[in-house]
GROMACS .gro file of C-alpha atoms in nm:
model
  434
    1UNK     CA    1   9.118   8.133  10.876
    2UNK     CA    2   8.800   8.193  11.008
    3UNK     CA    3   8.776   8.544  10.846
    4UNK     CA    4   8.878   8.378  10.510
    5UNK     CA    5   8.610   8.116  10.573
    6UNK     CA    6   8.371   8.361  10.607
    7UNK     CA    7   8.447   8.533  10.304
    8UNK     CA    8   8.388   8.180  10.085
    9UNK     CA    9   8.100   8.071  10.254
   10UNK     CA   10   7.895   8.445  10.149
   11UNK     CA   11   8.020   8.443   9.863
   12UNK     CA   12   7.823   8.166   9.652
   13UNK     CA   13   8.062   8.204   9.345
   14UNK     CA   14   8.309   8.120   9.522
   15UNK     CA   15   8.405   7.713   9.386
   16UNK     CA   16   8.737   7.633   9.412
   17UNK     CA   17   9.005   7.762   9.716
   18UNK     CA   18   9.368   7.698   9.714
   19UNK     CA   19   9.562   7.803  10.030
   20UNK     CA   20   9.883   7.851  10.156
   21UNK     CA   21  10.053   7.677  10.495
   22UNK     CA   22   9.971   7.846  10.802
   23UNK     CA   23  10.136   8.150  10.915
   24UNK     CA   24  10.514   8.068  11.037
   25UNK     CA   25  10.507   7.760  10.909
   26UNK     CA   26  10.694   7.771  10.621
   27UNK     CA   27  10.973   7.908  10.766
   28UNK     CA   28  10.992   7.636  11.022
   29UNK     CA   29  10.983   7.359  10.699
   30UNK     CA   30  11.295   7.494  10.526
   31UNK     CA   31  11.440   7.553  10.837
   32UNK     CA   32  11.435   7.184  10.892
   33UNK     CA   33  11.451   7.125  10.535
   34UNK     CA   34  11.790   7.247  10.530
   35UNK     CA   35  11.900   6.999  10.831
   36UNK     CA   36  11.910   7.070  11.173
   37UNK     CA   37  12.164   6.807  11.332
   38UNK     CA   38  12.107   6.890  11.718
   39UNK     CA   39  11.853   6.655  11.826
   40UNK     CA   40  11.701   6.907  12.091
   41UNK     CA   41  11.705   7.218  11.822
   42UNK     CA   42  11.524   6.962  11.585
   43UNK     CA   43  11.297   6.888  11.814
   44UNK     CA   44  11.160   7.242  11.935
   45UNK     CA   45  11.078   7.348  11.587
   46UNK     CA   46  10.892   7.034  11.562
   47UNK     CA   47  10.727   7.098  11.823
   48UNK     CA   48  10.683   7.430  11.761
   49UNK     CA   49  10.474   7.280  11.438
   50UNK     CA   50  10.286   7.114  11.674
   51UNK     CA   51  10.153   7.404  11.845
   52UNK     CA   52  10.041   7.609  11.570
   53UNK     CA   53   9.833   7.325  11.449
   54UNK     CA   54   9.697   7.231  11.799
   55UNK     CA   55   9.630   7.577  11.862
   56UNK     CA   56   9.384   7.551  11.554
   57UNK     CA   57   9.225   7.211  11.627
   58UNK     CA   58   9.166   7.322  11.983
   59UNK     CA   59   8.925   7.571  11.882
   60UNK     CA   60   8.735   7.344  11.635
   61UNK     CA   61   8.399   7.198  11.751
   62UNK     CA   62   8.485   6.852  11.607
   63UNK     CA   63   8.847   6.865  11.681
   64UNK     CA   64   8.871   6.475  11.626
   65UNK     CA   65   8.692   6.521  11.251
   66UNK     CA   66   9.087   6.618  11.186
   67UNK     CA   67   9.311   6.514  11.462
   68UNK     CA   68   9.459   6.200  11.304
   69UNK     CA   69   9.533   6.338  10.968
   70UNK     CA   70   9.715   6.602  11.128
   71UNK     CA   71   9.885   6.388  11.383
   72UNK     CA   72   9.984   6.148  11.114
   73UNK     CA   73  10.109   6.466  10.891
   74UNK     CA   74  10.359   6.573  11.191
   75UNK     CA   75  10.472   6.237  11.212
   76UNK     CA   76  10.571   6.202  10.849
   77UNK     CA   77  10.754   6.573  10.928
   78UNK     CA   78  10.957   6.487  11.195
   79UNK     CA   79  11.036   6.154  10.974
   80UNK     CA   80  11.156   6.377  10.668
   81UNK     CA   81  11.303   6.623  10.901
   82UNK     CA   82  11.573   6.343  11.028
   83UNK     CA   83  11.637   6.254  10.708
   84UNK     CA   84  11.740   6.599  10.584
   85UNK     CA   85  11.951   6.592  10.930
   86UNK     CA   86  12.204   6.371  10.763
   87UNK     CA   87  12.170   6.424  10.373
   88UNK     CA   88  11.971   6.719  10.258
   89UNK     CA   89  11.825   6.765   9.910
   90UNK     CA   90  11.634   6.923   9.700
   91UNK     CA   91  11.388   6.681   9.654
   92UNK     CA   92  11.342   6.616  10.033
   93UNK     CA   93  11.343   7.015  10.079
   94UNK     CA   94  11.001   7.003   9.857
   95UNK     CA   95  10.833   6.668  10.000
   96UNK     CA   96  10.938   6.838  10.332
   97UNK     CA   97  10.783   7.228  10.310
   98UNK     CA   98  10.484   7.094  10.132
   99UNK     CA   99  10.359   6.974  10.444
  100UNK     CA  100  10.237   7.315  10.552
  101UNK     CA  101   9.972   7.300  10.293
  102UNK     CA  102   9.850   6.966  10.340
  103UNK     CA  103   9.801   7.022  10.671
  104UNK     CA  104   9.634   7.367  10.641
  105UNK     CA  105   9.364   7.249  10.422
  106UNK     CA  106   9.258   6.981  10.636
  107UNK     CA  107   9.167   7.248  10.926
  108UNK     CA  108   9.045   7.496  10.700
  109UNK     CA  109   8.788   7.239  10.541
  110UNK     CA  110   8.669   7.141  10.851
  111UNK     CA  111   8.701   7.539  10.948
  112UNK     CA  112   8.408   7.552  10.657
  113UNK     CA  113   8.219   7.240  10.723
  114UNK     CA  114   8.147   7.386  11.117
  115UNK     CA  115   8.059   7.700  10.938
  116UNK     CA  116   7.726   7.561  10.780
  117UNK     CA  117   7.946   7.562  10.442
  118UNK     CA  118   8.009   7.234  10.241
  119UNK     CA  119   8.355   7.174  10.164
  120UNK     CA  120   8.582   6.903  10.068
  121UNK     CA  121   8.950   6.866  10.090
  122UNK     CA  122   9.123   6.767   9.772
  123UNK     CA  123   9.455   6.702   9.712
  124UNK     CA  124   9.635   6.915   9.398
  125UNK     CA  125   9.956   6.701   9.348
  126UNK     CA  126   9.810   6.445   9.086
  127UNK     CA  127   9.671   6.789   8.900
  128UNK     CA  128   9.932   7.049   8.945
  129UNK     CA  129  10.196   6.895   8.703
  130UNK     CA  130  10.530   6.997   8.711
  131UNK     CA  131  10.869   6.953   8.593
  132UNK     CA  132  11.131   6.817   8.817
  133UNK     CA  133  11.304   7.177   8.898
  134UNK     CA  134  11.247   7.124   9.283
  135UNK     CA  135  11.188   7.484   9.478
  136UNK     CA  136  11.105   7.619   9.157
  137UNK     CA  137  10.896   7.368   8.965
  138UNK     CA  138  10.794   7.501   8.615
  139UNK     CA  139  10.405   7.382   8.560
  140UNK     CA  140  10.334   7.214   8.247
  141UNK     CA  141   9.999   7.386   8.139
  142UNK     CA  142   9.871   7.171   7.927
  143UNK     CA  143   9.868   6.886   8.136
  144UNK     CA  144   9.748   7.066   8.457
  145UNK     CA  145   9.438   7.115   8.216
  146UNK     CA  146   9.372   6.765   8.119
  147UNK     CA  147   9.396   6.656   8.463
  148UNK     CA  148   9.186   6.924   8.598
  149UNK     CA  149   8.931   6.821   8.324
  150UNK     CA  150   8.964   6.469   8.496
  151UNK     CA  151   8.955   6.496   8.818
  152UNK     CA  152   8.874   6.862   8.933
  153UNK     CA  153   8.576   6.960   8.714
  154UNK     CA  154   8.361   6.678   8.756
  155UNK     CA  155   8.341   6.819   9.131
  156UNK     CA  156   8.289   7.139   8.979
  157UNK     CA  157   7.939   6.971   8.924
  158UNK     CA  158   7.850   7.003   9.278
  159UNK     CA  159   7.719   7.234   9.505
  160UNK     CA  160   8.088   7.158   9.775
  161UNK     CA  161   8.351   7.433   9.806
  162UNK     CA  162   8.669   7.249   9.654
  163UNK     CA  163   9.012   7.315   9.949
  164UNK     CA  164   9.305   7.296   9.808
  165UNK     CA  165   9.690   7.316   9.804
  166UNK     CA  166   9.870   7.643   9.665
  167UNK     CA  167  10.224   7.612   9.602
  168UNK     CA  168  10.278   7.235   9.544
  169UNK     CA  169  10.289   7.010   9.260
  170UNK     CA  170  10.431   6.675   9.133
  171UNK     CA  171  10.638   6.592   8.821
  172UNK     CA  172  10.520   6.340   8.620
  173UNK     CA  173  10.695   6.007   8.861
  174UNK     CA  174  10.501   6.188   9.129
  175UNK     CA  175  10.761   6.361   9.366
  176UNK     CA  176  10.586   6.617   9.535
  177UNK     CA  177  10.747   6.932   9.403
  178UNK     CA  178  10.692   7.322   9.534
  179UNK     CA  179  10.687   7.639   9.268
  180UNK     CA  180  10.895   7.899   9.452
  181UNK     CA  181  10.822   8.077   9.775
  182UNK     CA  182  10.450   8.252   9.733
  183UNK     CA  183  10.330   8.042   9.501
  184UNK     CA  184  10.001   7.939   9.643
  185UNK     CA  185   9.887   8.262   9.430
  186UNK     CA  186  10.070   8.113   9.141
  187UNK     CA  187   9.873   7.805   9.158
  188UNK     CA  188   9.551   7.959   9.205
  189UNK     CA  189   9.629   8.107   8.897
  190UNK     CA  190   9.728   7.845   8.739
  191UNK     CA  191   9.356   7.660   8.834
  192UNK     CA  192   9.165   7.940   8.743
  193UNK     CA  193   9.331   7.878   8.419
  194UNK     CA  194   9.231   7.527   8.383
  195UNK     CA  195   8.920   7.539   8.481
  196UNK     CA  196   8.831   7.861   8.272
  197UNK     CA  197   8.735   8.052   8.559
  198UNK     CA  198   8.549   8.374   8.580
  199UNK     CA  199   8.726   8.568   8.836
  200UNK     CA  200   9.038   8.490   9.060
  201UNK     CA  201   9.020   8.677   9.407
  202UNK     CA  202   9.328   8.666   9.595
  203UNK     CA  203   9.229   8.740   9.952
  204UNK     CA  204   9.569   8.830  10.180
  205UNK     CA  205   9.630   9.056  10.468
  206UNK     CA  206   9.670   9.378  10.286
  207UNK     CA  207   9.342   9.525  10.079
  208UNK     CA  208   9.504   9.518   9.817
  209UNK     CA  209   9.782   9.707   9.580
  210UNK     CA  210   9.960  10.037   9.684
  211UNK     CA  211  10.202  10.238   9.555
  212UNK     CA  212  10.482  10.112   9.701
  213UNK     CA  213  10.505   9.933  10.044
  214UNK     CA  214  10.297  10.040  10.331
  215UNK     CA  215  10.560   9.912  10.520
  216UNK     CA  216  10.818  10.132  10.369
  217UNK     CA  217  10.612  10.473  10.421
  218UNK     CA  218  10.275  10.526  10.522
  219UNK     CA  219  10.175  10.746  10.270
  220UNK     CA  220  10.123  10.484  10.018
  221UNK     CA  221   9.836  10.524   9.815
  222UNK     CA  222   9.579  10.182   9.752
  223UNK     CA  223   9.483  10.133   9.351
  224UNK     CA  224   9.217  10.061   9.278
  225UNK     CA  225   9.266   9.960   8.899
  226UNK     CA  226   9.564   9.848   8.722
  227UNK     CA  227   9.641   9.663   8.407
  228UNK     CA  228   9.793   9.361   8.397
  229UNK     CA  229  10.102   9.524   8.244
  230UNK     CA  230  10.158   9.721   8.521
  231UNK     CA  231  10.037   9.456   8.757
  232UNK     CA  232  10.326   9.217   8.614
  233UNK     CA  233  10.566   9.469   8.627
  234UNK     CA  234  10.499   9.533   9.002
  235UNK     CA  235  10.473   9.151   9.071
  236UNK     CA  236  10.831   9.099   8.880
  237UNK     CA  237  11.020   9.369   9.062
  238UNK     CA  238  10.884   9.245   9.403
  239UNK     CA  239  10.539   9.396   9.508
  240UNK     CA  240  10.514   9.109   9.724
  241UNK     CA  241  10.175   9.111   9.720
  242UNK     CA  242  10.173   8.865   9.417
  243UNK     CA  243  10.413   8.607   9.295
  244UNK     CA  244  10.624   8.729   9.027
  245UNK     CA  245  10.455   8.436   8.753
  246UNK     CA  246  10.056   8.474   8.908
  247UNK     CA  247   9.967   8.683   8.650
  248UNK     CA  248  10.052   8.518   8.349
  249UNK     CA  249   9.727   8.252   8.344
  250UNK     CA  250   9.498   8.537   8.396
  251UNK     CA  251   9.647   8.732   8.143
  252UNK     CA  252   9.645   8.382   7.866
  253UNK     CA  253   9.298   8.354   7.986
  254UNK     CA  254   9.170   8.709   8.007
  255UNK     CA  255   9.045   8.630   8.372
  256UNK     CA  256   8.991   8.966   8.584
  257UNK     CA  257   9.173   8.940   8.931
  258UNK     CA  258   9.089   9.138   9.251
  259UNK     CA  259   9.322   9.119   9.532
  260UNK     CA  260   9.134   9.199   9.884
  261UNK     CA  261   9.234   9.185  10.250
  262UNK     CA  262   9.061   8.872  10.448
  263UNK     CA  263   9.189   9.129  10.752
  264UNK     CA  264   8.933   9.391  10.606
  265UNK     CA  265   8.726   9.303  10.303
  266UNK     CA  266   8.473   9.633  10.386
  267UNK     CA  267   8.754   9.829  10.260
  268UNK     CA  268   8.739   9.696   9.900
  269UNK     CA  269   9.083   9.613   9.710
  270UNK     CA  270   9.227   9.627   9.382
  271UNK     CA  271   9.113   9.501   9.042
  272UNK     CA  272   9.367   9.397   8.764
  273UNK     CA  273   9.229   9.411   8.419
  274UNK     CA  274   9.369   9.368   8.049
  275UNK     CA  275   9.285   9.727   8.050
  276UNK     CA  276   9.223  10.096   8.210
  277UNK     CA  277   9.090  10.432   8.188
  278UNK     CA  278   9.354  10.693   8.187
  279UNK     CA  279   9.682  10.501   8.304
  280UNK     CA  280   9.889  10.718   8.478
  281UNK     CA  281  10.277  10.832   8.446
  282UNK     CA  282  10.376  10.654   8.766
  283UNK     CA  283  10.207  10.434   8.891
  284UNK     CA  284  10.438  10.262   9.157
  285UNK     CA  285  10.734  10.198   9.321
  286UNK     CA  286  10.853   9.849   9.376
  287UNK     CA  287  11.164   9.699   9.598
  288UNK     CA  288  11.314   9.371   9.492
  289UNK     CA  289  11.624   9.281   9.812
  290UNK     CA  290  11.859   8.989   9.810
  291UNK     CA  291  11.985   9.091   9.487
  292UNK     CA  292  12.333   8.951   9.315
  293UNK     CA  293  12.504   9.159   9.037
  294UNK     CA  294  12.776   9.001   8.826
  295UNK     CA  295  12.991   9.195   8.655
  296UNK     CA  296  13.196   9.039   8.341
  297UNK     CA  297  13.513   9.251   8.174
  298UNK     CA  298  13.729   9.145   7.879
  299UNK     CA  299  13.911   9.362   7.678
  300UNK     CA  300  13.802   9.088   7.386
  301UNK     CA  301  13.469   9.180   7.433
  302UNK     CA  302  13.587   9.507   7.233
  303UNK     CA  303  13.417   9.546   6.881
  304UNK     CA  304  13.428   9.189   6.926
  305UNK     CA  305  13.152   8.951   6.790
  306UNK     CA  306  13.012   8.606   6.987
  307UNK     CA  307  13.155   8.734   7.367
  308UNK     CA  308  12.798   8.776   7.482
  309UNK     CA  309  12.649   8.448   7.285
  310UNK     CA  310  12.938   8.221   7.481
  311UNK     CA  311  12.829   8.388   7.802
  312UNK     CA  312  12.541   8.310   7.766
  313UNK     CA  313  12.543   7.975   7.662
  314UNK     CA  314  12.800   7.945   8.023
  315UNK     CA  315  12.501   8.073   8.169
  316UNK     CA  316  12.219   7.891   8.047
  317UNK     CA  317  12.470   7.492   8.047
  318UNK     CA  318  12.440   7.637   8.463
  319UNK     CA  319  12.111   7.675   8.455
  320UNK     CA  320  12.172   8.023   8.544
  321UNK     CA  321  11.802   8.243   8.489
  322UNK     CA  322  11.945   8.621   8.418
  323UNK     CA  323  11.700   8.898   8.511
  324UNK     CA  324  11.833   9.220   8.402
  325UNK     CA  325  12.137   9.334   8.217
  326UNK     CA  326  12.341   9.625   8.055
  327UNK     CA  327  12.660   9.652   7.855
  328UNK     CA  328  12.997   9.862   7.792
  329UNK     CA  329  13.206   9.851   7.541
  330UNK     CA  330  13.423   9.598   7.739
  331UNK     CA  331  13.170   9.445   8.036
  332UNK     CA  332  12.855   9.302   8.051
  333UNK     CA  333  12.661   9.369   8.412
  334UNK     CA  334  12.396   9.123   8.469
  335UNK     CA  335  12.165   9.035   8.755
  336UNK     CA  336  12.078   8.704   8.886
  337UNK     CA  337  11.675   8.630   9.133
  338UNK     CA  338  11.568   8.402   9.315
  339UNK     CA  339  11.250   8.276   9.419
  340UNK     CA  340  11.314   7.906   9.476
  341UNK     CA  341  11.189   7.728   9.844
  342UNK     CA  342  11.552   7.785   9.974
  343UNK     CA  343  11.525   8.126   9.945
  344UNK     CA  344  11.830   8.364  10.066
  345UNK     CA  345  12.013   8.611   9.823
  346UNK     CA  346  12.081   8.412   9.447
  347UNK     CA  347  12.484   8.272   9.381
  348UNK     CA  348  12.680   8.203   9.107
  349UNK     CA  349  12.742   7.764   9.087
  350UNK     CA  350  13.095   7.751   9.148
  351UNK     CA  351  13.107   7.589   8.775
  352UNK     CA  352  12.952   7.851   8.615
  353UNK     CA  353  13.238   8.086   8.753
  354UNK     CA  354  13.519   7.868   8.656
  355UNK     CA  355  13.381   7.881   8.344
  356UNK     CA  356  13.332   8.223   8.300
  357UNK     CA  357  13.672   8.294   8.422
  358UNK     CA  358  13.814   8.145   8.129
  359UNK     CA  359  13.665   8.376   7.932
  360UNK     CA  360  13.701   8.728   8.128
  361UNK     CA  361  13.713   8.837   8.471
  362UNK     CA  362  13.388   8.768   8.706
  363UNK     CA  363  13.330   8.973   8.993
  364UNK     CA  364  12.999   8.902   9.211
  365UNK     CA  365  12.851   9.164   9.440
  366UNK     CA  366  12.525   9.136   9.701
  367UNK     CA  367  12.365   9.329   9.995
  368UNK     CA  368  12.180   9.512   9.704
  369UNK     CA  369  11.828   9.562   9.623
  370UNK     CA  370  11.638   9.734   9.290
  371UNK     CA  371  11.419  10.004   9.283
  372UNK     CA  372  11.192   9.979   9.009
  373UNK     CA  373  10.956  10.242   8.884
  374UNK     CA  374  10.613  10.130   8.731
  375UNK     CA  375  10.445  10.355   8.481
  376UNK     CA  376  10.328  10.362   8.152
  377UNK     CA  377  10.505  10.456   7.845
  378UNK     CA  378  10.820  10.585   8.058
  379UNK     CA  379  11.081  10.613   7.719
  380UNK     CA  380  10.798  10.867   7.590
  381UNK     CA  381  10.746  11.096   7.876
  382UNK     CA  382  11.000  11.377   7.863
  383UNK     CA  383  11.169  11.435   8.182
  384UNK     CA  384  11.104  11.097   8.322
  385UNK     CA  385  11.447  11.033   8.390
  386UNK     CA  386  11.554  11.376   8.542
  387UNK     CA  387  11.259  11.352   8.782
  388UNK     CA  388  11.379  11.013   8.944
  389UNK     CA  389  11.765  11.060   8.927
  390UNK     CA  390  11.727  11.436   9.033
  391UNK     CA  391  11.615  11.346   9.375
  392UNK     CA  392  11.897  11.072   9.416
  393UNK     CA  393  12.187  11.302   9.465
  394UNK     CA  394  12.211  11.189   9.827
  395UNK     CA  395  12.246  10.833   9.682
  396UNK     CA  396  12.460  10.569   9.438
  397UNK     CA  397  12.219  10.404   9.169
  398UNK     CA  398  12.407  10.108   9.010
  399UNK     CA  399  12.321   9.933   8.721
  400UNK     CA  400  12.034  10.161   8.530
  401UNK     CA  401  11.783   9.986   8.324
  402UNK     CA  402  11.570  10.196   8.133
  403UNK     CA  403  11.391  10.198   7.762
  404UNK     CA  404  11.376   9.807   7.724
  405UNK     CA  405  11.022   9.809   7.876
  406UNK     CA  406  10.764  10.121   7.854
  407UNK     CA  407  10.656  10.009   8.201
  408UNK     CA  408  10.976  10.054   8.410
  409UNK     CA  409  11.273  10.251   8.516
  410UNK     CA  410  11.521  10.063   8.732
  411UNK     CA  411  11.859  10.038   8.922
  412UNK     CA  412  12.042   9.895   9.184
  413UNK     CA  413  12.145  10.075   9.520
  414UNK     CA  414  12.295   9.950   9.824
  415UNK     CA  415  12.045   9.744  10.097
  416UNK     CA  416  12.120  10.012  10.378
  417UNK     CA  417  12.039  10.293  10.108
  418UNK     CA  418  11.719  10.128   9.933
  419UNK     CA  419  11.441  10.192  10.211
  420UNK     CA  420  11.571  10.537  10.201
  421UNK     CA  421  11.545  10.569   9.844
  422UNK     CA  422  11.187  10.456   9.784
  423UNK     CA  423  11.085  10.705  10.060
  424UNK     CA  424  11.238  11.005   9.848
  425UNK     CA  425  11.096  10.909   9.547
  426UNK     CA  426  10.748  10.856   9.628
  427UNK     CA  427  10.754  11.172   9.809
  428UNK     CA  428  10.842  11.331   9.477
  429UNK     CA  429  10.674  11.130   9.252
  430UNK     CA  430  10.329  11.071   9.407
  431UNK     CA  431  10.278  11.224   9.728
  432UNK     CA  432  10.391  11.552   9.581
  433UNK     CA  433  10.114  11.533   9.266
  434UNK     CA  434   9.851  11.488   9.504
   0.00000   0.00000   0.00000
């Protein structure tokens, strides 16, 4: 936090700050979020809460400047979090997890104010307007830019540093409401938007985009430049550095993005643009995990018309978002992502499959994750697919996308396989062009 602060306060551009919960938190709000009946297991992830945020306030200089708001914050947790013991729901889930932010932004404003900096805590829920899809809220753009012409610009007009919430919202009642696991980026976005911005920096703990995971192998390469094409593509097929939807504003609004590490901002980052110089072949490798493939077969579905449209409509009656898919002659493969609060690997409603099994036989399959390839103009490059698939003979690839998009090559392997997998190829693909 401190780092972060530091960053803000020397920068004097720097106007508006949305940021996420603090670290481990999260995961300690849906875990109560999803109910925790045992009084004394409730209880030591409550007070694990505790600790993290008295850890903070202990090394403020005005620890009391925050001390109630935080105390009366935990309070209204461990209120919610007894509720959820007995009847969990979605709603709760977001009022619940949306604490981490609130609370976060009270000791990072006062991290500023002791700092020298002048900041000011402001709360994003009457601006960030949303529809009523809790864990996954879908923001209604044109209203978050009314209401940040009402009530977030005229602050704009001073010389504070505006704190605020990433990842929450409210629908228009005003139920607090979260965008998806990661969304603080999202939202930062979706200000930047609003308030016509000039530049949205996205400071996390890696300087910035790479290959492919540095966690994965440690001969990833950083970028420096990327288009927002690419970017997207990356985001989408679960770079994790960015949320899958943070690029969209930027792109509506034209508004450059650099992504930096608060761990290490000496070491530069990585600048997303409409456009580059000389875009390469490759330019990444991406791995998206908790995936669910569903597989649908009917011999109707031969030179048969209006199989795919009633599948569909199934689909979409469940609310069921489809991310990729290919066809046979006689079965349609599709795969289903999530990115909701809940998080865990994405399922089929139990209606949508009766449904579906009217129609033709449904089988669902997880522990799988998808390698996706990032380049530019992929269908056009000769070779493109013999130099992937030719180093995979050790492996299974499932489910091959390629040609729909000129940025991407992808396909499903096994979760035990797909660590391997990325390895191989980037050792073929980029480490070998060095």
């Amino acid at each position: 936090m401190s780092r972060s602060a530091t960053i803000i306060k020397d920068n004097p551009a720097a106007k508006v700050v949305l940021i996420s919960a603090c670290s481990g938190v999260t995961n300690l709000l849906v875990e109560l979020a999803n109910g925790i009946a045992d009084n004394e297991q409730r209880s030591q992830r409550l007070q694990q809460l505790r600790t993290i945020h008295q850890s903070i306030i202990d090394q403020l200089t005005h620890p009391e400047a925050v001390a109630a708001e935080i105390d009366q914050l935990l309070t209204d947790v461990e209120a919610l979090a007894k509720q959820t013991a007995s009847a969990p729901s979605v709603q709760l889930t977001d009022q619940l997890v949306a604490h981490g932010e609130l609370l976060s932004t009270f000791l990072f404003t006062q991290i500023l104010n002791e700092m020298g900096a002048k900041a000011t805590r402001f709360d994003i829920r009457p601006v960030m307007r949303t529809d009523s899809q809790f864990g996954k809220a879908v923001p209604d753009v044109d209203a978050i830019r009314q209401l940040a012409s009402e009530q977030l610009q005229p602050l704009l007009q001073s010389d504070q540093i505006i704190v605020s919430q990433g990842f929450i919202g409210s629908d228009e009642t005003g139920q607090t409401t979260t965008l998806g696991r990661g969304g603080s980026d999202y939202s930062a976005a979706l200000v930047a938007e609003a308030i016509s911005a000039e530049i949205l920096e996205i400071w996390t703990d890696v300087p910035g985009m790479y290959s492919t995971d540095p966690r994965i192998t440690a001969n990833a390469m950083p970028i420096q430049e990327i288009s927002f094409s690419e970017a997207s593509e990356m985001a989408n097929f679960g770079a994790k550095i960015l949320h899958p939807s943070t690029l969209l504003p930027a792109i509506r609004q034209q508004i450059p993005v650099f992504i930096g590490s608060s761990k290490a901002p000496e070491q530069g980052g990585t600048w997303i643009r409409q456009h580059v110089a000389q875009p390469p072949k490759f330019r990444a490798l991406a791995l998206r995990c908790n995936q669910t493939l569903v597989t649908l077969t009917s011999l109707n579905m031969f030179h048969a018309y209006g199989f795919l449209s009633e599948v569909f409509r199934i689909l979409g009656e469940h609310k069921v978002s489809v991310d990729l898919i290919t066809t046979s002659e006689v079965s349609v493969s599709l795969t289903l992502d999530q990115t909701n609060t809940g998080g865990g690997a994405p399922s089929l409603p139990a209606a949508a499959t009766e449904a579906l099994s009217k129609l033709c036989r449904v089988e669902v399959e997880q522990d799988l994750c998808l390698v996706a390839l990032i380049g530019n103009k992929l269908g056009e490059a000769p070779g493109a697919a013999t130099q992937v698939f030719g180093k995979l003979d050790n492996y299974s690839p499932r489910m091959i996308c390629f040609g729909a998009s000129p940025h991407n090559l992808c396909f499903l392997v096994k979760t035990s396989e797909s660590r391997e997998v990325v390895k191989t190829l980037h050792a073929a693909l980029f480490e070998a062009a060095k």
